[in-house]
Rosetta silent file (secondary structure, phi, psi, omega in degrees, C-alpha in Angstrom):
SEQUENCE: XXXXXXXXXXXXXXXXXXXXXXXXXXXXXXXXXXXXXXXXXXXXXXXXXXXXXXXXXXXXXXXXXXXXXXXXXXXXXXXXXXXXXXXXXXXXXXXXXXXXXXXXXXXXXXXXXXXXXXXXXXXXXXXXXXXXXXXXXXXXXXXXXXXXXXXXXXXXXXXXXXXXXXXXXXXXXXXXXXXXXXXXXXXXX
SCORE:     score description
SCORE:     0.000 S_00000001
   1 L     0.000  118.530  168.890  -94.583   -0.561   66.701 S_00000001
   2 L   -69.484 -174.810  169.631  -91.965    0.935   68.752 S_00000001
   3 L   -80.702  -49.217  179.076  -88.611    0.335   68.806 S_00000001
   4 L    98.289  164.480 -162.875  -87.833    0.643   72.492 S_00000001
   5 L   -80.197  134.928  161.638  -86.116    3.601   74.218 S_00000001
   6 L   -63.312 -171.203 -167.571  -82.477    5.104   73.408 S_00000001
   7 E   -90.238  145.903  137.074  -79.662    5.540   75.411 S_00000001
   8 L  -113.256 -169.347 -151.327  -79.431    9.044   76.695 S_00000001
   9 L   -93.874  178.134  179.670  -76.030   10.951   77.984 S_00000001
  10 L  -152.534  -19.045 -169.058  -75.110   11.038   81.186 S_00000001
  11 L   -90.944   14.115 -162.563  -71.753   12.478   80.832 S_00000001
  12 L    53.559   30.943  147.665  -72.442   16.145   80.635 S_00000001
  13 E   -62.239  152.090  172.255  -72.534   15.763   76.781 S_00000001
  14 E  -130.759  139.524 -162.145  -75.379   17.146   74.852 S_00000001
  15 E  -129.887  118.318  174.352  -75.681   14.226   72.051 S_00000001
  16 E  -127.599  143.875 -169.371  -77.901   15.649   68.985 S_00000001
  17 E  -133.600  140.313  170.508  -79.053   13.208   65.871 S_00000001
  18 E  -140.655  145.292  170.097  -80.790   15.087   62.447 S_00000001
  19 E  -158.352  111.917  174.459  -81.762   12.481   59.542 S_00000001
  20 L  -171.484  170.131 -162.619  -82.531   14.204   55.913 S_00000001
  21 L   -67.703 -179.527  170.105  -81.405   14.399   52.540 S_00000001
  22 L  -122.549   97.349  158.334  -78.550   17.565   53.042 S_00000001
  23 L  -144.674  176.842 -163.628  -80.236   19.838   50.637 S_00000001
  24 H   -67.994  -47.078  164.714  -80.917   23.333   50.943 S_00000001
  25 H   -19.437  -47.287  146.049  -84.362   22.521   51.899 S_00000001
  26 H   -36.639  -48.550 -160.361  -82.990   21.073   55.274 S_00000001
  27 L    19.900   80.563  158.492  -81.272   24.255   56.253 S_00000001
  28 L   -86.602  -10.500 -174.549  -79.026   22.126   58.186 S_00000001
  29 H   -60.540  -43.083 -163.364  -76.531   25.254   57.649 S_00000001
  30 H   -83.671  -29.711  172.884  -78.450   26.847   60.499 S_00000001
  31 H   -57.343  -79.482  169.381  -77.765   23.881   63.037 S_00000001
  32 H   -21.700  -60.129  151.191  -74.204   24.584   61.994 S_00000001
  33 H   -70.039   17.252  152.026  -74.453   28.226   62.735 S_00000001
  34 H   -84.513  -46.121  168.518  -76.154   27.766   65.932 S_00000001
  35 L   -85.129   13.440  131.986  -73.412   25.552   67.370 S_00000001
  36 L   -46.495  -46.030 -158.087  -71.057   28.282   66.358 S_00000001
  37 L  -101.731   -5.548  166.383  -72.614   30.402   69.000 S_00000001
  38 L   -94.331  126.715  170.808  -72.328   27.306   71.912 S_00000001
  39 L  -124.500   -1.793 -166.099  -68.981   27.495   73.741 S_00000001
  40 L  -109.093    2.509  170.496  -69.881   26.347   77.028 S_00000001
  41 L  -167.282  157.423  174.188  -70.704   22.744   77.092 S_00000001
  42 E   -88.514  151.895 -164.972  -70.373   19.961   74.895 S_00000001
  43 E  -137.515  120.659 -178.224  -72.271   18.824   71.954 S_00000001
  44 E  -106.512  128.050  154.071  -71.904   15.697   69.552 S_00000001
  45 E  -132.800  151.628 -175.314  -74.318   15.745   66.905 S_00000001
  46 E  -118.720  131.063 -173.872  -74.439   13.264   64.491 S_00000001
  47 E  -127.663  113.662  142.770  -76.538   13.800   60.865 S_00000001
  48 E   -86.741  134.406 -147.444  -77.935   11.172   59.352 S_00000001
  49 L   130.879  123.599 -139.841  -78.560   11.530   55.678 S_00000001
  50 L  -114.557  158.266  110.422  -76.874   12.009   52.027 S_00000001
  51 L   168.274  176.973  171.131  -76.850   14.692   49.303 S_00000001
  52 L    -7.198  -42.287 -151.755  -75.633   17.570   47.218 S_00000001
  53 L  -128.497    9.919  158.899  -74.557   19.878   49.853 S_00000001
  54 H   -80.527  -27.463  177.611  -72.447   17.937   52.067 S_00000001
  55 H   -82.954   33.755  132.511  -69.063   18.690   51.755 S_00000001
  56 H   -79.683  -33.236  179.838  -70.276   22.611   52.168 S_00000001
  57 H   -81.227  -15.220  175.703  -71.505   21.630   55.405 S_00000001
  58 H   -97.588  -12.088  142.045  -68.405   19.865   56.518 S_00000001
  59 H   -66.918   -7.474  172.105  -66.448   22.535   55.311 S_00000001
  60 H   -65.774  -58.286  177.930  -68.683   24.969   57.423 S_00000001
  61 H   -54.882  -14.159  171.888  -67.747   22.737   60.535 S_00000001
  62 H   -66.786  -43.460  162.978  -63.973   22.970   60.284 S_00000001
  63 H   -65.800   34.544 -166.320  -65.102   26.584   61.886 S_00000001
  64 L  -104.605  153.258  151.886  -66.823   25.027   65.176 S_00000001
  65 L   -93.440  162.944 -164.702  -65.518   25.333   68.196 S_00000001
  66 L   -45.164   10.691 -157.134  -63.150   22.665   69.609 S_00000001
  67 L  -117.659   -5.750 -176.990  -66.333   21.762   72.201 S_00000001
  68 E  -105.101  134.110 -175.891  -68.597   20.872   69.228 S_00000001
  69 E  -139.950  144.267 -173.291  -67.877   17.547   67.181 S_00000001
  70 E  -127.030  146.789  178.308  -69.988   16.790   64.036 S_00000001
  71 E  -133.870  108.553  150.218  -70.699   13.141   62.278 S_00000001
  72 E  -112.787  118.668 -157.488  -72.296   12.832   58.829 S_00000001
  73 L  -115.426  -24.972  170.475  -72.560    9.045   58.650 S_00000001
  74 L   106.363  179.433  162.292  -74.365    9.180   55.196 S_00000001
  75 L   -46.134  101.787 -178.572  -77.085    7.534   53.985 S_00000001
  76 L   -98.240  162.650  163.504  -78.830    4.628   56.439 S_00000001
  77 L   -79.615  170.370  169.577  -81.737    2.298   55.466 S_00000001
  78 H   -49.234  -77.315  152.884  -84.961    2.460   57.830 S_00000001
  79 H     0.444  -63.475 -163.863  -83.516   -0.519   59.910 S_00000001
  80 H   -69.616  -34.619 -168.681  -80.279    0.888   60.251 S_00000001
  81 H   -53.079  -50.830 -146.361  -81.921    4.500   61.505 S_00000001
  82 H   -83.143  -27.125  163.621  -84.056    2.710   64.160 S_00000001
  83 H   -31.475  -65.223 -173.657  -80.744    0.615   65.001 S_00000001
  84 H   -71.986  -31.994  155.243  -78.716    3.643   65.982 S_00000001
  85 H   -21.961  -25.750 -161.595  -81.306    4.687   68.246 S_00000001
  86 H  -109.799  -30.328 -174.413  -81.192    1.730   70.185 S_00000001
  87 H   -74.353  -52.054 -171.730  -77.265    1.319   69.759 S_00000001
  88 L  -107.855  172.099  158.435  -76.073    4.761   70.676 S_00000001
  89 E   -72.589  103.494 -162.613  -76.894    7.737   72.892 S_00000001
  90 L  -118.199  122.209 -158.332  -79.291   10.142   71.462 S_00000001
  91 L  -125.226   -0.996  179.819  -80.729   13.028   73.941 S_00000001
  92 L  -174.744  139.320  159.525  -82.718   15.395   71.492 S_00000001
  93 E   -89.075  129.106 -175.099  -83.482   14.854   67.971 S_00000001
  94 L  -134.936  151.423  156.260  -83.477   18.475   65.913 S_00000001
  95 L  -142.058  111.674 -150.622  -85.060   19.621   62.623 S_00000001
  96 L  -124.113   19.428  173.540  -85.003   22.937   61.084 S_00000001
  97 L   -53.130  159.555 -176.867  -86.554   22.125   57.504 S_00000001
  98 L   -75.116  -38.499 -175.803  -88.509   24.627   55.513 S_00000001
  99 L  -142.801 -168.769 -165.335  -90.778   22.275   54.876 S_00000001
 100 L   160.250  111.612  163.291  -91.924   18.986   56.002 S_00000001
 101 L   -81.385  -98.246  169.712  -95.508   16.677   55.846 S_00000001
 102 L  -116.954  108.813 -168.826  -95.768   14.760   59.080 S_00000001
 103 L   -89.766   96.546  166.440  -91.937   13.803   58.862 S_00000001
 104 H   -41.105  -16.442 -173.096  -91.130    9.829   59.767 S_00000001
 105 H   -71.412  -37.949 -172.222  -87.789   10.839   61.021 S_00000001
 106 H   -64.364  -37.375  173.676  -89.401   12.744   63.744 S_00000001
 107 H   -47.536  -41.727 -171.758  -91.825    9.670   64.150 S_00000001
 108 H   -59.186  -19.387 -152.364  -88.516    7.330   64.307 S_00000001
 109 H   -92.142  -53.137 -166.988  -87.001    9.933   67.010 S_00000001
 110 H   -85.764  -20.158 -167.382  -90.312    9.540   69.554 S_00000001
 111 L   -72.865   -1.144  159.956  -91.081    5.934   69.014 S_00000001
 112 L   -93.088    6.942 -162.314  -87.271    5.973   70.799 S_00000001
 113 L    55.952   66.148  174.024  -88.408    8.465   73.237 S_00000001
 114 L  -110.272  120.190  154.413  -85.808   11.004   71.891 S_00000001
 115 L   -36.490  147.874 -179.666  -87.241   14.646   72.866 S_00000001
 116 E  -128.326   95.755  179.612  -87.974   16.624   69.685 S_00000001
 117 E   -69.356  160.549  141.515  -86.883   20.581   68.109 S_00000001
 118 E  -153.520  147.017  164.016  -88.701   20.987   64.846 S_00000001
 119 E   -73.313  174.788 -157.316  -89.584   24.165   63.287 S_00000001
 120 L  -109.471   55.291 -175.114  -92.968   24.566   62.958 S_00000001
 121 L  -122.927  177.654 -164.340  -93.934   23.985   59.002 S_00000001
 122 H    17.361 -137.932  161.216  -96.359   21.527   57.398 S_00000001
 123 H   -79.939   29.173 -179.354  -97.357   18.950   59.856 S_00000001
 124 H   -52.898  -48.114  176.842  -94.987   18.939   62.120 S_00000001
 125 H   -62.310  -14.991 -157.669  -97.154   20.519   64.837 S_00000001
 126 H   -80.639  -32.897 -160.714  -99.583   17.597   64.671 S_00000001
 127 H  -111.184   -9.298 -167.217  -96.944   15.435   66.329 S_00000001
 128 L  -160.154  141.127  175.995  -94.480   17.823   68.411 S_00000001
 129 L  -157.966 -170.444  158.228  -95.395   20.535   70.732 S_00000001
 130 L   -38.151  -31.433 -148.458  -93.667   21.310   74.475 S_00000001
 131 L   -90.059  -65.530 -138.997  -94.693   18.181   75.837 S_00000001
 132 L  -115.987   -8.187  178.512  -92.544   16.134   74.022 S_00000001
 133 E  -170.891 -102.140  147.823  -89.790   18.622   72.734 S_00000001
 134 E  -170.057  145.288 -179.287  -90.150   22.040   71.173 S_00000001
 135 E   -81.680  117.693 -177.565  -91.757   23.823   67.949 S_00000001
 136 E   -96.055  150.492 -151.116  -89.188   25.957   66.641 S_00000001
 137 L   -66.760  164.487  160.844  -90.292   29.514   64.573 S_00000001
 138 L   -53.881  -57.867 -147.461  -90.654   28.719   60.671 S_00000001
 139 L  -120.260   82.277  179.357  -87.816   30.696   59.711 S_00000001
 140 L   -84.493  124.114 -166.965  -85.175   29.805   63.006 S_00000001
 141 L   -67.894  168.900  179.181  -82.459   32.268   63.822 S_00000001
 142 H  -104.048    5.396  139.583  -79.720   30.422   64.881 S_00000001
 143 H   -44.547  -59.438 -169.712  -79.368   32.501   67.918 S_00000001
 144 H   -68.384  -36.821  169.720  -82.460   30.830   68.900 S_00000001
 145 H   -54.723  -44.017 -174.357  -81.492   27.578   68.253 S_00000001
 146 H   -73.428  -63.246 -156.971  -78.342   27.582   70.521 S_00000001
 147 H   -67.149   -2.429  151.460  -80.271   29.220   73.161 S_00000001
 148 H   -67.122  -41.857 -172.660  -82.758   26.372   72.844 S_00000001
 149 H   -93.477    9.896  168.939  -79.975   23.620   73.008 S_00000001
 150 L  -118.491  -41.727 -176.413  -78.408   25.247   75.909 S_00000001
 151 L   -65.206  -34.779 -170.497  -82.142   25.417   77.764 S_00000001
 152 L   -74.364  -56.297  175.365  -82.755   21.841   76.905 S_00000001
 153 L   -57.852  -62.518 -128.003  -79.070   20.641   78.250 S_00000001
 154 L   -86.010    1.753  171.782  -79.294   22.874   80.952 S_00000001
 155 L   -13.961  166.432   87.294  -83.000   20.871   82.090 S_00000001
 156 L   -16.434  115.031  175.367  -83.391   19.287   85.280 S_00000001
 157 H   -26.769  -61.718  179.208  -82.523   15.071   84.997 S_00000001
 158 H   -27.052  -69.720 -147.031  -86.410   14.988   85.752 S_00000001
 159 H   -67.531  -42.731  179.142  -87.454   17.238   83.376 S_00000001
 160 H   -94.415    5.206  175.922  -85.895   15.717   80.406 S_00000001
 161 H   -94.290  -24.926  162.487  -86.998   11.996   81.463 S_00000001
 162 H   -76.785 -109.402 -176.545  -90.523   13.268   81.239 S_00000001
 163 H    14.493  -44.717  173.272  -89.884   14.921   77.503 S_00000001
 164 H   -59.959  -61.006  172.233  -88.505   11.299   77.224 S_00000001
 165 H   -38.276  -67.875  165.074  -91.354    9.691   78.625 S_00000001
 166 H   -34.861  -13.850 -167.919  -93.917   12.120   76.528 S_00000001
 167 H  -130.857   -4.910  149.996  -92.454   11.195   73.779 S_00000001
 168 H  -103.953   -0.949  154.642  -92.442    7.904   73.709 S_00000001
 169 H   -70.617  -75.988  178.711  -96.335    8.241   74.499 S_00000001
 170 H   -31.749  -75.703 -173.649  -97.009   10.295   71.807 S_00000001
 171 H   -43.083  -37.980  161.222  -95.629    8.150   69.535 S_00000001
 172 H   -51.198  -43.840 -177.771  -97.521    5.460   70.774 S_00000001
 173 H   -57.339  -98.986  -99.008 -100.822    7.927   71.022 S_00000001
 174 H  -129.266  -45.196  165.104 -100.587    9.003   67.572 S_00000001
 175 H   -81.396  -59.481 -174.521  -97.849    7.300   65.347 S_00000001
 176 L   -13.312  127.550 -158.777  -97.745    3.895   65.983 S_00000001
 177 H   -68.547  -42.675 -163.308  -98.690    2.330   62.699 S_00000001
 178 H   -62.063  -43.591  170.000 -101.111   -0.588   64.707 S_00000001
 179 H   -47.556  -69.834 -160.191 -103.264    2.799   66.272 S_00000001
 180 H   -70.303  -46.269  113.858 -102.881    4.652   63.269 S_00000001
 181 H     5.414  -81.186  158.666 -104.006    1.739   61.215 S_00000001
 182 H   -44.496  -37.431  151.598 -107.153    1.715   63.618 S_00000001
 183 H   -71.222  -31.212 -157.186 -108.255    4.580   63.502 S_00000001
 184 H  -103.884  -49.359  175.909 -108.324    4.747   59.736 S_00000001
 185 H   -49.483  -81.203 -170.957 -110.724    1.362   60.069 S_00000001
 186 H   -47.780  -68.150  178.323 -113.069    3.124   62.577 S_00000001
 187 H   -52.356  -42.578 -179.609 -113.788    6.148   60.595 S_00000001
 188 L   -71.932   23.052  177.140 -113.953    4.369   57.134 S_00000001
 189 L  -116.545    0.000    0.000 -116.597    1.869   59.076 S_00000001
């Protein structure tokens, strides 16, 4: 069931949301060094999402530049994730885990029609390609990353309202529990 679509920016903000435990596993460190290397437009990202290694990553971010602003809001419930979607402005969802089975956060991110990075481990691909965002290498420099998040921002209005659109279709194609659900009758039948 979706959710219904977020807000996206309008304001020549680039508004980024990640939700995972903050373990090494995550390599949220490289979203941190990518937005090192953006000086030229602005970027809020917000990380939802608890553990072990946050205050290294918020001491990493005290070295951002002044055009970059970072939020770790902690742990949320399911509810609350699919809340801020609906509540706030979200314009690309990113993920740069090592690993990853078909990851609900990314499901949570298109059933808002949020656009999707992911690197390209486990299943990830089953669910995210061009269409709806972009597969980022297994092991992503964070060179690459910025120059992805500057390619994405620098889109055509169009261009990212399909990636919205796509991406709330996908979920619907392929996540949507009631489909997914359906499918799983119809073969075992």
């Amino acid at each position: 069931m979706s959710i219904g679509k977020s807000k996206y920016s309008q304001d020549g903000c680039l508004r980024l949301l990640s939700c995972s435990s903050i373990i090494p596993l995550k390599r949220l460190d490289r979203i941190i060094d990518a937005l090192k290397l953006i000086t030229d437009i602005s970027v809020i990202w917000v990380h939802i999402g608890d553990g072990g290694l946050r205050q290294n990553l918020q001491s990493m971010c005290k070295d951002l530049p002044t055009n970059i602003n970072v939020t770790f809001v902690g742990q949320f419930k399911s509810q609350e994730v699919l809340n801020y979607y609906i509540r706030n402005q979200v314009d690309l969802f990113i993920n740069t885990s090592a690993s990853e089975g078909v990851p609900v956060s990314i499901m949570e991110a298109l059933s808002a029609g949020v656009p999707v990075f992911a690197t390209d481990v486990g299943g990830t691909s089953e669910i995210i390609d061009n269409s709806v965002g972009m597969l980022l290498d297994t092991q992503p420099d964070p060179a690459d990353i910025a120059k992805a998040l500057k390619a994405f921002f620098l889109l055509p209005e169009q261009n990212k309202q399909e990636l919205r659109n796509a991406a709330f279709k996908r979920f619907q194609d392929s996540c949507d529990v009631e489909v997914c659900t359906g499918n799983l009758l119809k073969f075992l039948i």
